[in-house]
Coordinates of C-alpha atoms (C1' of nucleotides) in Angstrom, one line a residue:
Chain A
X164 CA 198.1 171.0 104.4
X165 CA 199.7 174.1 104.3
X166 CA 197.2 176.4 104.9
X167 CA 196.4 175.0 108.2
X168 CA 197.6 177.9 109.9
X169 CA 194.4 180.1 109.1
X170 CA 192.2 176.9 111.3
X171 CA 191.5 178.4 114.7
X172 CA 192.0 175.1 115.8
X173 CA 194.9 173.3 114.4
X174 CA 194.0 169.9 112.4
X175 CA 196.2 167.4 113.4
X176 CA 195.8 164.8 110.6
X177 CA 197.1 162.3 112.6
X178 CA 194.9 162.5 115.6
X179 CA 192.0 160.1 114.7
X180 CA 189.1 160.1 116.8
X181 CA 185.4 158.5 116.6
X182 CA 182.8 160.9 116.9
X183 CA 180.8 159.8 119.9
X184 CA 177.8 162.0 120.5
X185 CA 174.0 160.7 119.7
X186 CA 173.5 163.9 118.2
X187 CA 176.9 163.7 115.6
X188 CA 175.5 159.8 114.8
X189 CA 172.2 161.2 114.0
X190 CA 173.6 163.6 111.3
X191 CA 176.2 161.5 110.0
X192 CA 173.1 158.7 109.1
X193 CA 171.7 161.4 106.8
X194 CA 175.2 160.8 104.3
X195 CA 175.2 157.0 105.4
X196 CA 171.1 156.5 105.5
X197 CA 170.7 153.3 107.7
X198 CA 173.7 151.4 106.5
X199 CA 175.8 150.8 109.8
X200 CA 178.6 149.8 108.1
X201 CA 179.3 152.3 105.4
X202 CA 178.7 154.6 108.8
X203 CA 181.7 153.0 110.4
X204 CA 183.9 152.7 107.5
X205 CA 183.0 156.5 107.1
X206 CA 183.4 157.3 110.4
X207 CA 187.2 155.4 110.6
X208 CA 188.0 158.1 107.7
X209 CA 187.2 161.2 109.1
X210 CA 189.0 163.6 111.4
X211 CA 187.5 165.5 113.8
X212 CA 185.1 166.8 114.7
X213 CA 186.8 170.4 114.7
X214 CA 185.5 173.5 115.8
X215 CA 185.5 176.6 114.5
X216 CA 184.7 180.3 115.6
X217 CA 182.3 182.7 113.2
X218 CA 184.3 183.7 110.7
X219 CA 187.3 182.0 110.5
X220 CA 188.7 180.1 107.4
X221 CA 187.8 176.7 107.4
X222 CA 189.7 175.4 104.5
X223 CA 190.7 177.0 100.8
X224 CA 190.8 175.4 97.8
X225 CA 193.9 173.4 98.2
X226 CA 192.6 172.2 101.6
X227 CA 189.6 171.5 99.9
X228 CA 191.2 169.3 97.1
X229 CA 192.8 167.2 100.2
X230 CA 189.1 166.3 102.0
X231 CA 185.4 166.3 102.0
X232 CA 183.8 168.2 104.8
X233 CA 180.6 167.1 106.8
X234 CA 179.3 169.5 109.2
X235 CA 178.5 168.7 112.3
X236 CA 176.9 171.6 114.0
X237 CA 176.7 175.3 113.0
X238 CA 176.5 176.6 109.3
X239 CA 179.4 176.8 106.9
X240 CA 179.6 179.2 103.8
X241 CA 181.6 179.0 100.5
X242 CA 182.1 182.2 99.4
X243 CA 184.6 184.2 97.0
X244 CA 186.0 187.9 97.2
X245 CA 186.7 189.3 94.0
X246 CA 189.0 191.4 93.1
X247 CA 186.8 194.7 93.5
X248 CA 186.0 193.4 97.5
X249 CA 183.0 192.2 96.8
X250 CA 182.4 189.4 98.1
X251 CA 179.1 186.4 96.9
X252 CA 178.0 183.6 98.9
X253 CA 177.6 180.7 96.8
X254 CA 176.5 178.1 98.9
X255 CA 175.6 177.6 102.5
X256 CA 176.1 174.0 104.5
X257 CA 173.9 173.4 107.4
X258 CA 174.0 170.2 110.2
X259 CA 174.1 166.8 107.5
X260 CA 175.2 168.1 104.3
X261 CA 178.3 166.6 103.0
X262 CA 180.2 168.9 100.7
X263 CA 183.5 169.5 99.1
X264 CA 183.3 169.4 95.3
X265 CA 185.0 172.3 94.9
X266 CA 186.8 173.4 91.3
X267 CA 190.1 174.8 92.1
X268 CA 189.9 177.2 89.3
X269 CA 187.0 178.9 91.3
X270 CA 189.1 179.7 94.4
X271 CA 186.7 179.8 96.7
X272 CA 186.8 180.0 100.7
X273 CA 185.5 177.5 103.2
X274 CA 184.1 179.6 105.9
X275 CA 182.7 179.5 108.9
X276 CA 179.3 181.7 108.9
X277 CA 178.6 180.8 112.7
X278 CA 180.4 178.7 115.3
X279 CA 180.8 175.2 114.0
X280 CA 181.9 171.8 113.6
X281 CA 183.2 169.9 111.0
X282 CA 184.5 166.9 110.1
X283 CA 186.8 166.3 107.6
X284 CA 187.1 162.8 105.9
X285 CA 190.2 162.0 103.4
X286 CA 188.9 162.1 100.2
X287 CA 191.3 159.4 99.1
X288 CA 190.5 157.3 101.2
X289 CA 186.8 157.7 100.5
X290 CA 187.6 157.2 96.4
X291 CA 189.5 154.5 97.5
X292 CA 186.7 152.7 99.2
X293 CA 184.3 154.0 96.5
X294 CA 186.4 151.7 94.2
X295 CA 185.0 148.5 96.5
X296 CA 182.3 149.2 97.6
X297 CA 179.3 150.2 95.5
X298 CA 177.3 152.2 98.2
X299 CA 180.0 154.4 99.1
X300 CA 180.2 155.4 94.9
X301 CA 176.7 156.0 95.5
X302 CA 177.1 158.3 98.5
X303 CA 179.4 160.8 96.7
X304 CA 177.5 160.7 93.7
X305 CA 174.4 161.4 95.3
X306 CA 176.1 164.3 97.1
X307 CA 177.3 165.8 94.5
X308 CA 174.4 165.5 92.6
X309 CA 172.2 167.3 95.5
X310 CA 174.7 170.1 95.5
X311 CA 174.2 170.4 91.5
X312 CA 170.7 170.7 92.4
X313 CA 171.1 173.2 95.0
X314 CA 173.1 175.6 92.9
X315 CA 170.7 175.2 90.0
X316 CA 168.3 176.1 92.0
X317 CA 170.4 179.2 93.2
X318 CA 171.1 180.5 89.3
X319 CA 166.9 180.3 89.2
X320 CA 166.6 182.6 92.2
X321 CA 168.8 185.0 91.0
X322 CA 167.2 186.2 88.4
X323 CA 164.1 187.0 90.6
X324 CA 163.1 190.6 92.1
X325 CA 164.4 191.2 95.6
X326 CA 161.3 190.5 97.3
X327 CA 161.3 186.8 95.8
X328 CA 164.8 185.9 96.4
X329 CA 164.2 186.8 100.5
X330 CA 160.7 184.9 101.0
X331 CA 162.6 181.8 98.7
X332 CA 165.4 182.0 100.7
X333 CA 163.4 182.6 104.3
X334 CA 161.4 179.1 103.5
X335 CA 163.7 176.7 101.3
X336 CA 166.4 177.6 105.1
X337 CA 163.0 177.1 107.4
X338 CA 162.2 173.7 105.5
X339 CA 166.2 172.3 105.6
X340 CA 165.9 173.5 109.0
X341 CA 163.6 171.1 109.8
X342 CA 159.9 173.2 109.5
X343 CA 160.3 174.0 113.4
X344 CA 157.6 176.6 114.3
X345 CA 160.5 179.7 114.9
X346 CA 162.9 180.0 112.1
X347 CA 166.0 181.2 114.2
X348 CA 168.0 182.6 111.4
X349 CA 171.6 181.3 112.1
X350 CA 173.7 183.5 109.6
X351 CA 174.3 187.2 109.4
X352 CA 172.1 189.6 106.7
X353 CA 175.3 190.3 105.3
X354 CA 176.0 186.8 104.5
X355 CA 172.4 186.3 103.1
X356 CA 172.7 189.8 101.1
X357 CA 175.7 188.3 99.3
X358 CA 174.2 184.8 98.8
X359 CA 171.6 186.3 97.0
X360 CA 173.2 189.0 95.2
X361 CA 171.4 192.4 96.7
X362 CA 172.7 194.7 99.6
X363 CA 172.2 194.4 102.7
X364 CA 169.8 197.2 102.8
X365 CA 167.4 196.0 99.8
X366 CA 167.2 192.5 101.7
X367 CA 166.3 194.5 105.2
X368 CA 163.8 196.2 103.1
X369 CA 162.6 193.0 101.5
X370 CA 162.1 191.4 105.0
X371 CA 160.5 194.8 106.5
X372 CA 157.6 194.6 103.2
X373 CA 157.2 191.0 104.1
X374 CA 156.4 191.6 108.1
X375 CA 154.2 194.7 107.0
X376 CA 152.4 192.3 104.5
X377 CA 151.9 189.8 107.4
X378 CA 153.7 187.1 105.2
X379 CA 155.9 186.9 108.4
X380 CA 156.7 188.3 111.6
X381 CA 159.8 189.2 113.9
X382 CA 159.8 187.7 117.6
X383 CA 161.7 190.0 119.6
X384 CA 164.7 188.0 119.7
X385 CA 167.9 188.1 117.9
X386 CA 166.8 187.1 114.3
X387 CA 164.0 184.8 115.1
X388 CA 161.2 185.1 112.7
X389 CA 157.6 183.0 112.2
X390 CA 156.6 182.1 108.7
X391 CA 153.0 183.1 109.0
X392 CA 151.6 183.1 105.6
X393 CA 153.1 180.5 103.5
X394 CA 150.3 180.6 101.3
X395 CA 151.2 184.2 100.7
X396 CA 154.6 183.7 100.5
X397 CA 154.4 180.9 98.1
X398 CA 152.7 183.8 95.6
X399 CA 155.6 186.0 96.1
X400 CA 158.5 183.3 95.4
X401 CA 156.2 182.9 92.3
Chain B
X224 CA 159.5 157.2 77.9
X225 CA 155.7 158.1 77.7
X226 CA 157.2 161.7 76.6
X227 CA 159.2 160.7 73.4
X228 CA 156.1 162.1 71.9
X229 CA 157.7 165.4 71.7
X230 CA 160.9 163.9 70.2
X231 CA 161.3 165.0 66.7
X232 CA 163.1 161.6 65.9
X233 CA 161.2 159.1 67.9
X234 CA 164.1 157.2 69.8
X235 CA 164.0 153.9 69.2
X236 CA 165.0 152.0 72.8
X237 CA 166.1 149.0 70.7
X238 CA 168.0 150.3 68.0
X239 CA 171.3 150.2 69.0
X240 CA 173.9 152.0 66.7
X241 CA 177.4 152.3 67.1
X242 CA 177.9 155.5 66.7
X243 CA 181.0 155.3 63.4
X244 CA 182.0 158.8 62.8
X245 CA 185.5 160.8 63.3
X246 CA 184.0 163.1 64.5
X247 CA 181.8 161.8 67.2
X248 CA 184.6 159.4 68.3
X249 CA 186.4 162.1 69.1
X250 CA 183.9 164.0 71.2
X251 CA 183.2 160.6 72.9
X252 CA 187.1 160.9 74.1
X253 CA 186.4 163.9 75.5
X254 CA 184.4 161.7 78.0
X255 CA 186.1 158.6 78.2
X256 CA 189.6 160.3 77.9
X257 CA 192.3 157.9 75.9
X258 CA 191.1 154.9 77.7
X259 CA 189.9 152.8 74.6
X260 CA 188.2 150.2 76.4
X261 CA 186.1 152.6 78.7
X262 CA 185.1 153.7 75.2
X263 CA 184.0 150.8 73.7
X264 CA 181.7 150.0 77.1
X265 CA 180.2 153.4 76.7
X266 CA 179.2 153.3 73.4
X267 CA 177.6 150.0 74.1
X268 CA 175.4 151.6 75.9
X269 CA 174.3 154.6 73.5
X270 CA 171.3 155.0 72.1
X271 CA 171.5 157.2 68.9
X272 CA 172.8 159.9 67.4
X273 CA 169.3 161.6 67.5
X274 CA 168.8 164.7 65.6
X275 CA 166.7 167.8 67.0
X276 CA 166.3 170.5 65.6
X277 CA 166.5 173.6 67.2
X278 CA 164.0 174.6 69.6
X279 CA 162.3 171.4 69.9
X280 CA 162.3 169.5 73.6
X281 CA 164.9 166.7 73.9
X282 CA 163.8 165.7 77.5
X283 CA 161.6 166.4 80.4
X284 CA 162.7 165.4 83.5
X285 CA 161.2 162.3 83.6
X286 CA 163.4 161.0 80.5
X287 CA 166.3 162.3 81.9
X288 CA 165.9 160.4 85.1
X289 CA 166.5 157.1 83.0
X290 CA 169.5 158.2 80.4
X291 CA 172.3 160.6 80.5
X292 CA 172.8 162.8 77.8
X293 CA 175.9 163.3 75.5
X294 CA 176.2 166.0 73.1
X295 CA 177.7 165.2 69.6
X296 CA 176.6 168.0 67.6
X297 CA 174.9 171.8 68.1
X298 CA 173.9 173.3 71.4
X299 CA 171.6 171.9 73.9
X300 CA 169.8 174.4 77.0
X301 CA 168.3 173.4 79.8
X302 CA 165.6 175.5 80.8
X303 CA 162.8 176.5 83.2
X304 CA 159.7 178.2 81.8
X305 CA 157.9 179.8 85.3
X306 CA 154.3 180.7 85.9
X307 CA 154.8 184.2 84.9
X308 CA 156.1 183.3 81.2
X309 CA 159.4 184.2 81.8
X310 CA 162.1 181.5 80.5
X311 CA 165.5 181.4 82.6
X312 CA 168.1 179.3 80.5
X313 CA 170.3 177.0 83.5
X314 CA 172.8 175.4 81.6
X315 CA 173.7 175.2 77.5
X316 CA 175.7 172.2 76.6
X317 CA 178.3 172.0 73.9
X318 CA 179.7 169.1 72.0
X319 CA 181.3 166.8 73.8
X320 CA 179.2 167.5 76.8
X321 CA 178.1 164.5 79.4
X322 CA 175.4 165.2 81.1
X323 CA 171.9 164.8 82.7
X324 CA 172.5 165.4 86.4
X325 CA 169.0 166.7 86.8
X326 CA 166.7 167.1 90.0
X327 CA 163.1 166.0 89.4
X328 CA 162.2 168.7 91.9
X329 CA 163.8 171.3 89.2
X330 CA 161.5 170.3 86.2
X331 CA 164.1 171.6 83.4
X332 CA 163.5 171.1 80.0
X333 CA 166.3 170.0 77.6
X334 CA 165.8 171.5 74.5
X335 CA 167.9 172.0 71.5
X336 CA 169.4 175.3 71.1
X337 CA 170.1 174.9 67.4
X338 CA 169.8 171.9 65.1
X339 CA 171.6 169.1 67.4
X340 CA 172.9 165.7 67.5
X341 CA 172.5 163.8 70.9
X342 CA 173.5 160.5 72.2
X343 CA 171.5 158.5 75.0
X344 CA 173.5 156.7 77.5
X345 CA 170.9 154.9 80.0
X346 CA 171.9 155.6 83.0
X347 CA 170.7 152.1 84.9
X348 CA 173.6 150.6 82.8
X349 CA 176.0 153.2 83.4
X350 CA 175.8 153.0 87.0
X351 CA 175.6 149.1 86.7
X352 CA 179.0 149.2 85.0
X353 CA 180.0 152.0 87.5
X354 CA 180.1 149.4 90.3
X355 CA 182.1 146.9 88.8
X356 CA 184.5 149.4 86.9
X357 CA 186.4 152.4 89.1
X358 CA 186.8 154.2 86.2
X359 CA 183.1 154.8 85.1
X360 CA 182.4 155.3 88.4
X361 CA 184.8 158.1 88.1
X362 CA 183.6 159.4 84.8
X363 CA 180.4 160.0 86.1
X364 CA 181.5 161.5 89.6
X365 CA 183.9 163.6 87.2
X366 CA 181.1 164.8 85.0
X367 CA 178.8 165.7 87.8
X368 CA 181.6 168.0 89.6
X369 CA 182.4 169.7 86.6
X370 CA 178.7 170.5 85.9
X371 CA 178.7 171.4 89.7
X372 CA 181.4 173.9 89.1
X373 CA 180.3 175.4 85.8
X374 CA 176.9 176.2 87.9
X375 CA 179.1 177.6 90.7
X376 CA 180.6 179.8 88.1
X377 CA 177.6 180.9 86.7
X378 CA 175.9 181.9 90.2
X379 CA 178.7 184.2 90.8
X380 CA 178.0 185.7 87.2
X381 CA 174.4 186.3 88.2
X382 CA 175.5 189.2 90.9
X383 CA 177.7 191.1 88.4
X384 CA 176.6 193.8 86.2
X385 CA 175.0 193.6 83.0
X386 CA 178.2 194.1 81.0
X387 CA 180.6 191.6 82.8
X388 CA 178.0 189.2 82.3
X389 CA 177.8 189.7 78.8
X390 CA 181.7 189.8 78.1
X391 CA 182.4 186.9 80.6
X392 CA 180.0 184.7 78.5
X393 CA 181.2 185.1 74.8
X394 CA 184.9 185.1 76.9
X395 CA 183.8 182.0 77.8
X396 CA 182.2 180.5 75.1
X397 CA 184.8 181.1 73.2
X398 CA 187.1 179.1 74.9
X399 CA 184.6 176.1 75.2
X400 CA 184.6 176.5 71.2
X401 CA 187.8 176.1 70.8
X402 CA 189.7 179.7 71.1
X403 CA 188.9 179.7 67.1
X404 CA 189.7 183.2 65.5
X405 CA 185.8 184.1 65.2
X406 CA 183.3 183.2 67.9
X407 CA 180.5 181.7 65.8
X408 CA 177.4 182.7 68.0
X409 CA 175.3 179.5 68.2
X410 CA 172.6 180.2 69.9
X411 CA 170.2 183.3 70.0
X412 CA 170.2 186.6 71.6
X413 CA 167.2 185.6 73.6
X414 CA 168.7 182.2 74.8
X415 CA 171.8 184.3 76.0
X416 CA 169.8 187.1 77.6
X417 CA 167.8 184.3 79.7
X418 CA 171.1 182.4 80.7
X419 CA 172.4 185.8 82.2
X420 CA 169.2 187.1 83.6
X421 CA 169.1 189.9 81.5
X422 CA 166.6 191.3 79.0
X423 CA 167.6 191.3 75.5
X424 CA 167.6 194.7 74.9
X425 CA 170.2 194.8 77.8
X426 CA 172.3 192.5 76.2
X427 CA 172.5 194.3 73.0
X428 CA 173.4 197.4 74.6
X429 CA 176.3 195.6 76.5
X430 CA 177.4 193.9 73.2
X431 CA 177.3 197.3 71.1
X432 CA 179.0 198.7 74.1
X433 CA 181.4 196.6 74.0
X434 CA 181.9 196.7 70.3
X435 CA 182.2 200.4 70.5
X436 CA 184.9 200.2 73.0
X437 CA 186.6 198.2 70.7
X438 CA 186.8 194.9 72.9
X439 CA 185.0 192.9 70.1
X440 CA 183.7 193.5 66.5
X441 CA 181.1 191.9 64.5
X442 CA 182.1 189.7 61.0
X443 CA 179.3 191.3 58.9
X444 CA 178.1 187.6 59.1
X445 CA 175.3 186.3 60.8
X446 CA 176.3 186.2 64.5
X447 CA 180.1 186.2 64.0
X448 CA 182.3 187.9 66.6
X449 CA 186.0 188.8 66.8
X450 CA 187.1 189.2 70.4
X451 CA 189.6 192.0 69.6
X452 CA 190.9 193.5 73.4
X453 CA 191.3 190.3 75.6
X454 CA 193.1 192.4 78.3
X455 CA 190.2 195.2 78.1
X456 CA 187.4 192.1 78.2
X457 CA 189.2 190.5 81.6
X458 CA 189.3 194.0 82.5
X459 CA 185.1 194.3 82.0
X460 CA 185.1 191.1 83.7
X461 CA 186.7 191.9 87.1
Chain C
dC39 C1' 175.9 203.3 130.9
dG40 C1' 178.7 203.4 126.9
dC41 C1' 180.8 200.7 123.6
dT42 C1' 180.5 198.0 119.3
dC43 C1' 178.4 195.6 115.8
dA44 C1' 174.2 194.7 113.2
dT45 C1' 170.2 196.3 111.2
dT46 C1' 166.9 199.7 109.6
dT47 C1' 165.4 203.9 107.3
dG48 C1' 165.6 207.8 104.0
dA49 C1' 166.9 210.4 99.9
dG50 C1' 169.0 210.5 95.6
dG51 C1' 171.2 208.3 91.7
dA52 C1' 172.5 204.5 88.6
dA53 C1' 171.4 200.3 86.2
dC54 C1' 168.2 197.6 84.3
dT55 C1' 163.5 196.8 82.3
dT56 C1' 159.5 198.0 79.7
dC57 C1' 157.3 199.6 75.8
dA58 C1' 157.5 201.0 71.2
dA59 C1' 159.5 201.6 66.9
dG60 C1' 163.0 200.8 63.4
dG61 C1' 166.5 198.1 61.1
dT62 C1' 168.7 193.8 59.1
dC63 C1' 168.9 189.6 57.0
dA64 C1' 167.5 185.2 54.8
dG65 C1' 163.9 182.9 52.6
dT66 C1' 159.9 183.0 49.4
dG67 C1' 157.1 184.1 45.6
dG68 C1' 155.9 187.2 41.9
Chain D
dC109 C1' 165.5 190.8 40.1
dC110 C1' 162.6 192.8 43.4
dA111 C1' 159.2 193.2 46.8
dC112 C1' 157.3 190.8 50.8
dT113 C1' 157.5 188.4 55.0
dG114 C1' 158.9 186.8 59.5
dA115 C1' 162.5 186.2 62.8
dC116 C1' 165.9 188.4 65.1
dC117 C1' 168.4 192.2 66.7
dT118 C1' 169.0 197.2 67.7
dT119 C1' 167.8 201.8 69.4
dG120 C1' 165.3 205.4 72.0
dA121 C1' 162.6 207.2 75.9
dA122 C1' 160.2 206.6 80.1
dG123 C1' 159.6 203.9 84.3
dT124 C1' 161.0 200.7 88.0
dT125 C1' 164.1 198.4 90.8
dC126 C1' 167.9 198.3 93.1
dC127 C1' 172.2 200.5 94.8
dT128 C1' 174.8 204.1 97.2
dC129 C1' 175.6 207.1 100.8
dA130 C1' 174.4 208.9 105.2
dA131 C1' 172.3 208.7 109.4
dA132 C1' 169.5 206.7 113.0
dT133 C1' 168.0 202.9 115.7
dG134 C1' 168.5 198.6 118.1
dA135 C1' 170.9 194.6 120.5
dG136 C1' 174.5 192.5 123.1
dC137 C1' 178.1 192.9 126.4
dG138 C1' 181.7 194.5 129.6

DNA sequence: CGCTCATTTGAGGAACTTCAAGGTCAGTGG
DNA sequence: CCACTGACCTTGAAGTTCCTCAAATGAGCG
């Protein structure tokens, strides 16, 4: 745990506490589905939650290697800088996903795209557990097999035109959001540039085509949009 | 397995063969590592070899929900044909591959690459065995976070340029292979161009280029390459 | 208001694609 | 042995998309 000393708020690893709010329960079910018992055996292995300020450093790979991360509230990117300083967003982790299958050899950063908290659960102990008890070797499994999925999905999108990656990206974050009626866009263009490989000013472009082609529109607030055409933008994600 | 119809060699569910060759023994290890009797309960469980030959569909997604796949011989893609026509290559698999971590939501294709030999591990058994022993569980977690990270890598791929993509995938092939003194091409220009979502005429440029900056040179053999300059290819490859 | 940071817009250039033609190689049949 | 064929790869020229650089606009906050 070296590397603690980037964490805006120091983890102490020895400073176990339940996580008590409704709306923390609610997220954690979506790793545990109904099963109140894998929830409290989960829930005795994490620490946290911990809360972190827009972009700071949540954990590197070595950190990484240590625990599983679950986010609590807030949106958490993994993202690498090459050598060049560029920098690509591989991955973004909203409210219930359950992540952490990182390859060392990768080095990438844990990061905190907006404020957030996590929780971090031993992954020893979890393997440990997964070694007794079926469900929990289903749990990581199944986690890691959405994330395959998810980057899968990413290599596909990236080898669309601009215009397609934005509307993909606009509705696949409006549907894991939940399908509310205002997409409040939680992360920065920047961030969403480099997750889908353009600049920042081909995806501003992108989005301005898409409100001028009435496939979506901008409330006058900070980076709320409405998805008004989903038919239409359905033909532009192809 | 309604959709064995496209299997060049139907697969016979009941025809259990233990697979008896060096060879494929020691791919299997590749999986199973040294442990002999994690072995001997995977093979068990095989179905096959199967031979394919090349560009003929191994699995839809449906098949692949009920067996993971294990690559003994020849290249294996998995692919994604879109509305428009256009092909994206995900994935290629290599022998001694374990595989078959595939989202139904996806719709890949397997398909053989080149002339291939596959082995089908059902995956109901698999994950029976999983629960009772740690260490299949852990093969399979193991498998799935490697695939995980080889799609990581390739995201971050998709966002260089044409040329760094090109040069970091025969770099890389070539150490899957083996680090052999030639890089025996196996698979086509076109299947290459789709895994790096480029045209293949852009790929041929990069690969003359490359050749003409004397990083690599072509064995005035089929698809033989010599990769000449590793410091200048790391160099192309940020 | 005046500062900062984030986003938008425009003009020009670079990278990649498209379209079209030519070249190479292995297999096939005369 | 040679010509023919088809699949695969290469090359060139023109067009499109995206990037780069520069500047303007907008939003949030003390």
């Amino acid at each position: 745990m070296a590397n603690l000393d980037f964490y805006t708020t120091p983890l102490d690893v020895n400073d176990t506490k339940i996580f008590g709010t409704a709306d923390t329960a609610a997220h954690f079910a979506k790793v545990a589905g109904d099963n109140a018992s894998l929830q409290r055996i989960l829930s005795a292995l994490q620490r946290g939650p911990v809360h972190f300020y827009r972009n700071n450093v949540i954990a590197l790979d070595e950190d990484v290697a240590d625990y599983l991360l679950f986010v609590v509230t807030g949106v958490v990117r993994s993202c690498k800088i090459c050598k060049k300083g560029t920098r690509s967003v591989v991955s973004f982790y909203l409210p219930g996903d359950f992540f952490g299958w990182v390859d060392a050899k990768l080095s990438l950063s844990i990061e905190a795209a907006t404020d957030t908290e996590v929780l971090f659960i031993k992954r020893k102990g979890l393997v440990a557990l997964a070694s007794q008890d079926v469900r929990v070797a289903n749990v990581l499994l199944t986690a890691a097999t959405n994330e395959l999925a998810r980057a899968q999905e990413h290599v596909l999108l990236m080898s669309k035109s601009a215009k397609c990656r934005a509307a993909t990206f606009l509705t696949d974050l409006w549907v894991r959001l939940g399908k509310a009626q205002y997409l409040d866009v939680p992360m920065s263009h920047q961030d969403i540039a480099d997750y889908l490989g353009l600049t920042i000013e081909t995806l501003s472009r992108a989005i301005t085509d898409m409100e001028r082609s009435e496939l979506i529109s901008r409330v006058p607030s900070q980076r709320r949009l409405i998805l008004q055409n989903h038919f239409g933008l359905r033909r532009v994600m192809n």
